[in-house]
mmCIF file of C-alpha atoms and ligand atoms in Angstrom:
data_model
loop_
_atom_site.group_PDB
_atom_site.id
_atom_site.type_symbol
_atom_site.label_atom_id
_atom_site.label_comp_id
_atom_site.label_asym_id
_atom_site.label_seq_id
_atom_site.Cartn_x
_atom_site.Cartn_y
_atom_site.Cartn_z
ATOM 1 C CA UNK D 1473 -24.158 -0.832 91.993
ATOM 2 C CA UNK D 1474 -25.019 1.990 89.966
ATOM 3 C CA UNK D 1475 -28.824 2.860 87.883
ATOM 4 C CA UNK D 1476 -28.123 5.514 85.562
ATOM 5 C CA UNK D 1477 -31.212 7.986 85.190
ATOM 6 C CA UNK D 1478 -31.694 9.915 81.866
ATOM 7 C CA UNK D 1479 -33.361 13.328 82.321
ATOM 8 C CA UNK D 1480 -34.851 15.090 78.739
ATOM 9 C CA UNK D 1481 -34.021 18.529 81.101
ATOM 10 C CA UNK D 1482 -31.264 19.987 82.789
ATOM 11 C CA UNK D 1483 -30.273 20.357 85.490
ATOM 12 C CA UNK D 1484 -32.536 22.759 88.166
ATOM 13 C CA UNK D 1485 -35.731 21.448 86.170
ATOM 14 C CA UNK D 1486 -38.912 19.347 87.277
ATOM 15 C CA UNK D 1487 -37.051 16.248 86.231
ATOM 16 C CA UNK D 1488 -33.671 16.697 87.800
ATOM 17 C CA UNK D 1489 -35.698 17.391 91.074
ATOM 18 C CA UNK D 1490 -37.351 14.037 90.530
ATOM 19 C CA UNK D 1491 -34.356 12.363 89.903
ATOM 20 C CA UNK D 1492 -32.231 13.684 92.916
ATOM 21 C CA UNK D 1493 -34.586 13.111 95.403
ATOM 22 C CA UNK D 1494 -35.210 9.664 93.843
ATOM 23 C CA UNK D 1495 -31.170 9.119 94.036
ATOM 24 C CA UNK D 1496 -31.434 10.030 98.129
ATOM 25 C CA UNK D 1497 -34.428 7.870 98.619
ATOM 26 C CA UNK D 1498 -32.705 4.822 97.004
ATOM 27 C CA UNK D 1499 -29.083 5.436 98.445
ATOM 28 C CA UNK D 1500 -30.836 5.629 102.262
ATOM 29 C CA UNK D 1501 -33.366 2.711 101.730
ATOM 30 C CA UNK D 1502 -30.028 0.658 99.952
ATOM 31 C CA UNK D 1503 -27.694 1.828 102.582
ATOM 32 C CA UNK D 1504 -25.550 3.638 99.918
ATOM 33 C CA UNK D 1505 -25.341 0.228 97.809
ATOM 34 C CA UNK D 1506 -27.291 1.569 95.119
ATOM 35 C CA UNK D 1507 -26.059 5.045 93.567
ATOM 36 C CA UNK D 1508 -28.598 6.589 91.177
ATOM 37 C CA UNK D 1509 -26.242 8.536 88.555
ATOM 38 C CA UNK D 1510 -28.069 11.401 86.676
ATOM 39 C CA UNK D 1511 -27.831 12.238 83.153
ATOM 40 C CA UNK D 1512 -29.065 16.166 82.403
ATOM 41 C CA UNK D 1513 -30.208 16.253 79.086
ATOM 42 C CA UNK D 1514 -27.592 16.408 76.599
ATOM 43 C CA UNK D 1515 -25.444 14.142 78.215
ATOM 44 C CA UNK D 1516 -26.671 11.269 76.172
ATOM 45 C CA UNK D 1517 -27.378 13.303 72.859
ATOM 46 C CA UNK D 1518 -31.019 13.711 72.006
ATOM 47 C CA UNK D 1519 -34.184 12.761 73.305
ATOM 48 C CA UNK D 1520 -34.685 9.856 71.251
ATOM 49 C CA UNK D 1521 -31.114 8.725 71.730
ATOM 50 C CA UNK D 1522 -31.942 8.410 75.556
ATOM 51 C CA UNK D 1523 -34.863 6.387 74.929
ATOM 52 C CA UNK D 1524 -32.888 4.113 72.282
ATOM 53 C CA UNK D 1525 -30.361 3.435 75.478
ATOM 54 C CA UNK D 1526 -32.801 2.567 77.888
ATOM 55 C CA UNK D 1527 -34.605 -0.148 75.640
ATOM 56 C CA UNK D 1528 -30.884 -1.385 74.861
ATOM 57 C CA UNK D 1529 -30.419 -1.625 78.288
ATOM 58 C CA UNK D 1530 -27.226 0.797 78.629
ATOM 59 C CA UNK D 1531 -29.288 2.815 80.673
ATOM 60 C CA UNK D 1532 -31.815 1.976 83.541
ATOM 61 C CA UNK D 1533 -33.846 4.508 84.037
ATOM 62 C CA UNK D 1534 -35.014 7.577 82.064
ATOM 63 C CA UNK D 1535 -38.106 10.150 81.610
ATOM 64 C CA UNK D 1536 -39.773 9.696 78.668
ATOM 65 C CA UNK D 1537 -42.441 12.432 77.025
ATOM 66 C CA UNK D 1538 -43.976 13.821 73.968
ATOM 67 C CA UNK D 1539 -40.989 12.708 71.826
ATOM 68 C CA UNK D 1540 -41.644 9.081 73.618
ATOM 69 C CA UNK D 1541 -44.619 8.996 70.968
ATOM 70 C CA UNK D 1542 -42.586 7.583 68.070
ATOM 71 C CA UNK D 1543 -41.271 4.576 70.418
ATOM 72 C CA UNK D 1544 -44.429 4.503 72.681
ATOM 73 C CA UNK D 1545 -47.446 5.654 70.474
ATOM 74 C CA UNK D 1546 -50.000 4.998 73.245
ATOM 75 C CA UNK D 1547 -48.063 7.644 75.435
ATOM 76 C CA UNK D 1548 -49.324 10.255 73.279
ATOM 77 C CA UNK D 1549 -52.561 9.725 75.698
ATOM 78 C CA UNK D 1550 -50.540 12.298 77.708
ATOM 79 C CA UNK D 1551 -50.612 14.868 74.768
ATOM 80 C CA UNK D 1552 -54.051 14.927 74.383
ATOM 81 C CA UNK D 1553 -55.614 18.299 75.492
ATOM 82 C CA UNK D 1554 -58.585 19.014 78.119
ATOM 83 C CA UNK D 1555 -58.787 15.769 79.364
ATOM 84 C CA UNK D 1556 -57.871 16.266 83.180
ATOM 85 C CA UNK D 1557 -59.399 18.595 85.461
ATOM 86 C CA UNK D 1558 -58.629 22.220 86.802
ATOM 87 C CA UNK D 1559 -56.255 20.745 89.795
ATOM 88 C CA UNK D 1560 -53.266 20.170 89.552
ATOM 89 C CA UNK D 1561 -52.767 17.888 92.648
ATOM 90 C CA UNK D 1562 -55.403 15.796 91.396
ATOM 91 C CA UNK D 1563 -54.116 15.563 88.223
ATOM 92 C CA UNK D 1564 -51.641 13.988 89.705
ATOM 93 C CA UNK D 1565 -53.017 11.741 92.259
ATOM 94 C CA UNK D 1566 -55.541 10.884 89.241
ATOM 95 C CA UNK D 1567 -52.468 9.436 86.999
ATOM 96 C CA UNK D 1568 -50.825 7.883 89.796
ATOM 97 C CA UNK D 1569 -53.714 6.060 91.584
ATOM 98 C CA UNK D 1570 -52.539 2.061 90.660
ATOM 99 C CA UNK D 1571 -56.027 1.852 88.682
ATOM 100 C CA UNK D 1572 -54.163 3.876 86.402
ATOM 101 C CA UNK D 1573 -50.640 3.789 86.961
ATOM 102 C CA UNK D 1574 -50.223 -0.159 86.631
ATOM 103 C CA UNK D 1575 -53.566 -0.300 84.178
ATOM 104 C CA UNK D 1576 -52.604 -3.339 82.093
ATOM 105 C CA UNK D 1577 -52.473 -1.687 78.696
ATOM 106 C CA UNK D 1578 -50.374 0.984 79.859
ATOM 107 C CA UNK D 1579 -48.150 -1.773 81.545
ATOM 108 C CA UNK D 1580 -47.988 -3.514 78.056
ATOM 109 C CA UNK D 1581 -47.806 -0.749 75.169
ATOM 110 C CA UNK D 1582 -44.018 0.074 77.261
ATOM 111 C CA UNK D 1583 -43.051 -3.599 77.849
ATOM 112 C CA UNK D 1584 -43.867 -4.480 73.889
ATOM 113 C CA UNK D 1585 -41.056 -1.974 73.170
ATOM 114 C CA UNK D 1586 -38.439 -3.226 75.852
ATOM 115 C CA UNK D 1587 -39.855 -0.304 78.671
ATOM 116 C CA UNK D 1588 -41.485 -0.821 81.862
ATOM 117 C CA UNK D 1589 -43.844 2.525 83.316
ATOM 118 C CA UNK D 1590 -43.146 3.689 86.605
ATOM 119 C CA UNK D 1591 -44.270 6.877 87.278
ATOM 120 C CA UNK D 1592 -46.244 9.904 85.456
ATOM 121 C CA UNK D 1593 -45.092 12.841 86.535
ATOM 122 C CA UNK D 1594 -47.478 16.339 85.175
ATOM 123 C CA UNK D 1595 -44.554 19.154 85.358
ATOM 124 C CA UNK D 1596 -47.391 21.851 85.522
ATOM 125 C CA UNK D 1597 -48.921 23.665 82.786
ATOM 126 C CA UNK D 1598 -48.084 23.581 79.176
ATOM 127 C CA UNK D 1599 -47.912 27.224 78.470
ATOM 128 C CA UNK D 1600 -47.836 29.151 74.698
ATOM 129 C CA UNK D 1601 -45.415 31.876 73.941
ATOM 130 C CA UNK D 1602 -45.228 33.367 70.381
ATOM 131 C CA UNK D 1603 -44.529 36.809 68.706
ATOM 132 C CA UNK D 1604 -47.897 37.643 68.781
ATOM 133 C CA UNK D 1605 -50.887 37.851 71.181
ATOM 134 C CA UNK D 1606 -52.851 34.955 70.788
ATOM 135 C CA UNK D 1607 -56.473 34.507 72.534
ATOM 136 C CA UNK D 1608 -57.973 32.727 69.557
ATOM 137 C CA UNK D 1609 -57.600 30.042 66.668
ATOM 138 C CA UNK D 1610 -57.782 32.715 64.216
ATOM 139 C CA UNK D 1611 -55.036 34.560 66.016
ATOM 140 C CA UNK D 1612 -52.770 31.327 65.727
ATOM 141 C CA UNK D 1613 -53.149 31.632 61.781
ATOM 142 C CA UNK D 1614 -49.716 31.287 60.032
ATOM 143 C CA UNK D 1615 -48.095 30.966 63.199
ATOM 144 C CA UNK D 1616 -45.244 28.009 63.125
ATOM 145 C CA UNK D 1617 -45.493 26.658 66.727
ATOM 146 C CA UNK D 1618 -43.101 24.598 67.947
ATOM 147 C CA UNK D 1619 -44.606 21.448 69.277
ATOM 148 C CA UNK D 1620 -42.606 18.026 70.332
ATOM 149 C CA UNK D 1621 -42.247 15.260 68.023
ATOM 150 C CA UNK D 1622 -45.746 13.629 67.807
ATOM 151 C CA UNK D 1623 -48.375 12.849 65.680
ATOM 152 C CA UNK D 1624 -51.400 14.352 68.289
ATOM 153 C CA UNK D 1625 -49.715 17.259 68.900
ATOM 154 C CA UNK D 1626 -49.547 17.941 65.258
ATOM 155 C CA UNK D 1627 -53.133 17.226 64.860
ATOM 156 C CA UNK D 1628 -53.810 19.466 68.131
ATOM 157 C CA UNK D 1629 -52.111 22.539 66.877
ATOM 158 C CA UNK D 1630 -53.546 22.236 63.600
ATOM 159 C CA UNK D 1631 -56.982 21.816 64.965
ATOM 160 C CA UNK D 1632 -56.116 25.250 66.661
ATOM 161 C CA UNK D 1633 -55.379 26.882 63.541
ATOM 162 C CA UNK D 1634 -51.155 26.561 64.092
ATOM 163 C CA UNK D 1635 -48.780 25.483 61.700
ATOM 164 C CA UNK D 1636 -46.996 23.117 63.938
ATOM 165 C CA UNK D 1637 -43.499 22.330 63.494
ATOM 166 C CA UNK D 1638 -41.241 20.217 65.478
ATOM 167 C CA UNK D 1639 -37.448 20.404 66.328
ATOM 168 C CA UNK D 1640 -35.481 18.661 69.045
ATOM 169 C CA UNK D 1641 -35.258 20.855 72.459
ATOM 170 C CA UNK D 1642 -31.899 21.696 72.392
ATOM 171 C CA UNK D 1643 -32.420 23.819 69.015
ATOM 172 C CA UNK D 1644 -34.998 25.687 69.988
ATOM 173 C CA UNK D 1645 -33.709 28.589 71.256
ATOM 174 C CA UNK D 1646 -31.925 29.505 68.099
ATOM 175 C CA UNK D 1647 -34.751 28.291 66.000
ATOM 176 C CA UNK D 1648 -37.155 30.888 67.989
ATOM 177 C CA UNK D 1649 -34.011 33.356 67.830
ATOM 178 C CA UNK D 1650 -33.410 33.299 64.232
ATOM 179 C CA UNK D 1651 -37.521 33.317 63.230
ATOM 180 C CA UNK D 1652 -37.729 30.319 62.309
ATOM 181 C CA UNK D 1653 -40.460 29.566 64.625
ATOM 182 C CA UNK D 1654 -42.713 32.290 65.980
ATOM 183 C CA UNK D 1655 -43.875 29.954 69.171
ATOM 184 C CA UNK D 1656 -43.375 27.556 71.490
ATOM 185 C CA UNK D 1657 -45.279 25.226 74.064
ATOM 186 C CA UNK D 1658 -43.280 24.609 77.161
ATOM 187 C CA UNK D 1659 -44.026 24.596 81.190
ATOM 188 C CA UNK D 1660 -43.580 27.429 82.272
ATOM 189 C CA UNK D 1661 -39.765 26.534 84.529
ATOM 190 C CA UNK D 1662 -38.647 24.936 81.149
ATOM 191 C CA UNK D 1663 -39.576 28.899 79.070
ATOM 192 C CA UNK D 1664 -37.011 30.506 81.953
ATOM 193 C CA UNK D 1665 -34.251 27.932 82.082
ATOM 194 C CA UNK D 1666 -33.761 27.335 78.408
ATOM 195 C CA UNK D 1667 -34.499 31.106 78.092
ATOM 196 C CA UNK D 1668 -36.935 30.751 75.657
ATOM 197 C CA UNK D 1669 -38.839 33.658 77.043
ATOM 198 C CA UNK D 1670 -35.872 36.237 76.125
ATOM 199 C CA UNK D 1671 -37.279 35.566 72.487
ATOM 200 C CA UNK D 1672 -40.771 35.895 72.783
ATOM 201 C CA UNK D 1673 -43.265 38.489 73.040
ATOM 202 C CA UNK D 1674 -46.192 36.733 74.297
ATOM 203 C CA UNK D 1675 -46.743 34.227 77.203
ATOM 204 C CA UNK D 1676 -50.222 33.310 76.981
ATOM 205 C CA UNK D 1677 -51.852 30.802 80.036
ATOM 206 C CA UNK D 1678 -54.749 28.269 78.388
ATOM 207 C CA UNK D 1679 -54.352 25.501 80.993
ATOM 208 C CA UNK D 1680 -55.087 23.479 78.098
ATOM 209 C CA UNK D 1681 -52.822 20.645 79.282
ATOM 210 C CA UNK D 1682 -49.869 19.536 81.714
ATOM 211 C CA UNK D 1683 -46.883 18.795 80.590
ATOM 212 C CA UNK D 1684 -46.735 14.931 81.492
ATOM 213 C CA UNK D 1685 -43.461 12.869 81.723
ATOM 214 C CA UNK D 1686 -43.493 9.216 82.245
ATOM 215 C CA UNK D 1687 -40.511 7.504 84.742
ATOM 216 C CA UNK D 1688 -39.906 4.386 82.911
ATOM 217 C CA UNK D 1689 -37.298 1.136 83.272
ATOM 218 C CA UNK D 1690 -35.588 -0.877 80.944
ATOM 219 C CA UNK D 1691 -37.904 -4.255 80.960
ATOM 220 C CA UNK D 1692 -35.324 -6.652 81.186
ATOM 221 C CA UNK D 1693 -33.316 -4.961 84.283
ATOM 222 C CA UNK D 1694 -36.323 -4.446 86.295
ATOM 223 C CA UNK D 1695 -37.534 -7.857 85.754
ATOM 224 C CA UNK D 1696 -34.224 -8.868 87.425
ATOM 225 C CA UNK D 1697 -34.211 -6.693 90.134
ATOM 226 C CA UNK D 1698 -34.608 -8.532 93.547
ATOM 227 C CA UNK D 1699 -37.684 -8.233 95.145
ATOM 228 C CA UNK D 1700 -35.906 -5.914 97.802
ATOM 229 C CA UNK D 1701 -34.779 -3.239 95.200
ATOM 230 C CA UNK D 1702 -38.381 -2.903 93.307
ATOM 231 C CA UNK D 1703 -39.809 -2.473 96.648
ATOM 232 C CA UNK D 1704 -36.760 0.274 96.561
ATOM 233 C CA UNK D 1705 -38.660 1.684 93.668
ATOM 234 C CA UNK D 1706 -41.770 1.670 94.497
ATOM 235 C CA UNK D 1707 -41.957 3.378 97.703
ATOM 236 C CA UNK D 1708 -39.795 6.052 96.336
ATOM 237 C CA UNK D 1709 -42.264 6.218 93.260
ATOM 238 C CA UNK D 1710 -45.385 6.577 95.739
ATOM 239 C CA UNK D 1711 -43.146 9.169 98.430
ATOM 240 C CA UNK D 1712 -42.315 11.303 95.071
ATOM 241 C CA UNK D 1713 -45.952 11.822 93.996
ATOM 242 C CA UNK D 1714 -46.915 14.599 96.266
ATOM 243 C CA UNK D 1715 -43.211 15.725 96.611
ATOM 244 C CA UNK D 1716 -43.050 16.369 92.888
ATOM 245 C CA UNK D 1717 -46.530 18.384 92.714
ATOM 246 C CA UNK D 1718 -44.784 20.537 95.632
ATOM 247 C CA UNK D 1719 -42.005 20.714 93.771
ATOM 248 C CA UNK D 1720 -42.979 21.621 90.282
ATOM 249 C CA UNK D 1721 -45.934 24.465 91.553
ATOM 250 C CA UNK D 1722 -43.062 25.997 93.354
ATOM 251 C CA UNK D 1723 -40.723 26.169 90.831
ATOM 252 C CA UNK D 1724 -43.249 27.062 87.946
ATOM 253 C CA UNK D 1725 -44.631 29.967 90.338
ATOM 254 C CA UNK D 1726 -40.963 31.295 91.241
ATOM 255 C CA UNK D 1727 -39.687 31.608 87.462
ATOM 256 C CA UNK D 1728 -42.898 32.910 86.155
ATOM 257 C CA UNK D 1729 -41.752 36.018 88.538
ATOM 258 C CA UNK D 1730 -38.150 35.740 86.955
ATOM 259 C CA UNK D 1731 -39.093 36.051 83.290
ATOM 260 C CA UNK D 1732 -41.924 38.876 84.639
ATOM 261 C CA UNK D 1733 -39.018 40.458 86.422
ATOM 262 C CA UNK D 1734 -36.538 40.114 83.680
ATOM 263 C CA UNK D 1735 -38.532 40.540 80.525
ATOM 264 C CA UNK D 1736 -41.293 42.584 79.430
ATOM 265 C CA UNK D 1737 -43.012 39.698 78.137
ATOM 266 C CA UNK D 1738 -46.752 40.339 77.719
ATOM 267 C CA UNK D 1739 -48.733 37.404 80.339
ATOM 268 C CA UNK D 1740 -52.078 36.870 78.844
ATOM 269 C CA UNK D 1741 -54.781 34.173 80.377
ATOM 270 C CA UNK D 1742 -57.451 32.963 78.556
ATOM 271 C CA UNK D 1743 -60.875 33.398 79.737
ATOM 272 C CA UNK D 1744 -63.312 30.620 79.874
ATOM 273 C CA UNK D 1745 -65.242 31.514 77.109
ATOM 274 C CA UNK D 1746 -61.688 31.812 74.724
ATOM 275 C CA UNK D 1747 -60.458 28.489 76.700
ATOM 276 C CA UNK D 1748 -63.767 26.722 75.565
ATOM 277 C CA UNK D 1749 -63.143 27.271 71.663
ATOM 278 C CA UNK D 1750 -59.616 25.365 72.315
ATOM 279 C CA UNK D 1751 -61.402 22.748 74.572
ATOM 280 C CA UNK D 1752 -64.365 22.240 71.110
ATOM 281 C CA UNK D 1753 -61.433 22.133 68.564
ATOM 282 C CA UNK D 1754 -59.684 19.450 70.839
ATOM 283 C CA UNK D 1755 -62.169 17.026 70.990
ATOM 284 C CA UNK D 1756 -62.165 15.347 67.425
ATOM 285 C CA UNK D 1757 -58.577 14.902 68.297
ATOM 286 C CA UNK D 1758 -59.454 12.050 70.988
ATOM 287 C CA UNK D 1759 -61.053 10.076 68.082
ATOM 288 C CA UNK D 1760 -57.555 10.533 66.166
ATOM 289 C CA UNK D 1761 -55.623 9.058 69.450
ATOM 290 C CA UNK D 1762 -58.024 6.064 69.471
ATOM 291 C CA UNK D 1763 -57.485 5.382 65.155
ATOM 292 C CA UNK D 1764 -54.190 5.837 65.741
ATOM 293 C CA UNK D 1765 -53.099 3.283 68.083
ATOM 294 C CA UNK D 1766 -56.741 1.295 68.402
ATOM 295 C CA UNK D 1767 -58.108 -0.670 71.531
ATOM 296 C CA UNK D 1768 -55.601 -0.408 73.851
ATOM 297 C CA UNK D 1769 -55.096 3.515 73.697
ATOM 298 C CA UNK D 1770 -58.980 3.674 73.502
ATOM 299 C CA UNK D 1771 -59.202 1.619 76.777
ATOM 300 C CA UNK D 1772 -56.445 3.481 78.206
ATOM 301 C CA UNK D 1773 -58.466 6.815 77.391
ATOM 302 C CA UNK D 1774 -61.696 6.261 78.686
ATOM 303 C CA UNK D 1775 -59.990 4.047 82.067
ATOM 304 C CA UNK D 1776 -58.291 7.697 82.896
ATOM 305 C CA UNK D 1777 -61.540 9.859 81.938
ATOM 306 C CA UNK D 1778 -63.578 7.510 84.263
ATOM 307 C CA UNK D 1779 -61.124 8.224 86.796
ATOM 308 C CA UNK D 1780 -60.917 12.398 86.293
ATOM 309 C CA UNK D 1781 -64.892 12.103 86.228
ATOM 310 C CA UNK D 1782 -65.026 9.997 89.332
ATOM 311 C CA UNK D 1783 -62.403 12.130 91.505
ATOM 312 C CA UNK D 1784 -62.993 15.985 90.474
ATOM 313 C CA UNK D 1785 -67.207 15.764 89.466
ATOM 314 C CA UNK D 1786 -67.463 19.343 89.824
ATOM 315 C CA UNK D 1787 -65.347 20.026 86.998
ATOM 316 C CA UNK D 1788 -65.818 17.793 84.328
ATOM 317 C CA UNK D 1789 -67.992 19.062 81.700
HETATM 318 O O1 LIG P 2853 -40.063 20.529 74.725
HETATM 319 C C1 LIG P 2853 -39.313 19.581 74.913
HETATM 320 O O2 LIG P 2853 -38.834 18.918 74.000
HETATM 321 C C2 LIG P 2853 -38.918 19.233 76.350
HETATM 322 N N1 LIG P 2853 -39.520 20.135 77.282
HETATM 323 C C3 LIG P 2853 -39.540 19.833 78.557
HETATM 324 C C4 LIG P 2853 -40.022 20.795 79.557
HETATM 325 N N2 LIG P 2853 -39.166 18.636 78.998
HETATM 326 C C5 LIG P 2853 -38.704 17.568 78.121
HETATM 327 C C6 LIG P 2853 -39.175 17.803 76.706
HETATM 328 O O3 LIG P 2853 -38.582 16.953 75.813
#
């Protein structure tokens, strides 16, 4: 039997880590009956064409994450900015604690499009590049930033003063090459493997938000999985959460010294006093999340800021 995975990266990223470990886990606890095949991005064209194959059912498994917002709107929850705390490993316990993970409404906004959630998976910060320094809205004035295809992080980068502009991953490097971005939002393993950071100037550190991924099923197939093989799943879903924190800290630590090695790209981190202006101009943004896709994504965003407030009190503000 074979589960074919769809990965939105290639291959050495967050997600193809995820996905090969989750291929071992499943081919020991199977006894080699089950081989999990993996798809690197571009293998199944774009990012929306690998969702469109796993709600058809021609593909089992895939990641799914800010382009997921046209087929998933409520998953845009995981593009809002300075919600979760300063941690990183409880950022990730947070979104995978079952209170959250099988919440109801998150449950139901996948399975009303064919989708089932598995796992979230933050791939560590969502760090800005750009051809300029930028430590303030008024320095992101004029500046086309690349963001991925949804609606909040439009209305983010706008709040910040960008001009945000979206293009699918694979043509970003030349659109950063040829000018006709001047930025770009990315983790910081995705800036060295893509090698976005050979055209930029700037890499500037706002911790503003992880990049978050969500591990989801075609409805249908998992609902007709035997009760052995979703036990399969789920035990590798829970072994993977603290493997992939591991993981992605290491590799967003070791090619932050690559580019730094390889480029004399400019680091810049904001202080707390610049972070804070970011954090004010994000929060009219939550009330577009909630307009935009009503109770559900309201419920869903005050469940997970219960949950950041209840596990990390000494940092939320
Ligand atoms: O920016 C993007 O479009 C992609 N970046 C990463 C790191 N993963 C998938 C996502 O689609």
């Amino acid at each position: 039997e074979v589960w074919r995975f769809g990965l939105e990266e290639i291959e050495g990223s967050v997600q193809y880590e995820y996905a090969n470990r989750f291929a071992e886990i499943v081919s020991e606890k199977t006894d080699g009956q089950v081989e999990v095949r993996l798809f690197p991005y571009g293998q199944l064209g774009g990012l929306t064409d690998i969702y469109d194959q796993v709600q058809a059912g021609s593909v089992q498994l895939a990641f799914g994450s800010g382009f997921l917002g046209g087929t998933v709107p409520e998953s845009q929850l995981f593009s809002l900015n300075f919600i979760l705390t300063d941690d990183e490993l409880s950022n990730t316990q947070i979104l995978n604690d079952e209170a959250f993970r099988k919440n109801d409404d998150l449950i139901d906004s996948f399975r009303e499009r064919s989708l089932h959630p598995l796992a979230i998976v933050p791939e560590g910060w969502q760090v800005w590049t750009a051809n300029k320094a930028v430590r303030t809205p008024e320095d992101f004035a004029g500046l086309a930033i690349r963001t991925m295809d949804n609606r909040l992080l439009r209305e983010t980068y706008s709040a910040y003063g960008a001009n945000p502009t979206t293009m699918e991953y694979g043509e970003l490097y030349s659109g950063l090459q040829l000018g006709q971005l001047d930025g770009n939002i990315q983790p910081v393993f995705a800036h060295q493997e893509m090698d976005f950071y050979q055209v930029q100037d700037y890499m500037i550190f706002a911790n503003q938000a992880q990049f978050i991924a969500t591990v989801m099923a075609n409805a249908d197939w998992y609902d007709n999985l035997s009760d052995e093989h979703e036990q399969v799943i789920e035990d590798a879903v829970v072994e993977l959460v603290p493997y992939i924190h591991e993981v992605q800290t290491r590799l967003n630590t070791e090619r932050l010294n690559i580019i730094t090695e390889n480029s004399d790209i400019e680091v810049i981190r904001l202080t707390p006093e610049e972070r804070a202006v970011f954090r004010e101009r994000s929060l009219p943004v939550r009330d577009v999340f909630v307009d935009m896709v009503g109770d559900r994504g309201e419920n869903l965003l005050n469940a997970l800021l219960e949950l950041v407030e209840e596990g990390a009190p000494e940092s939320a503000d």
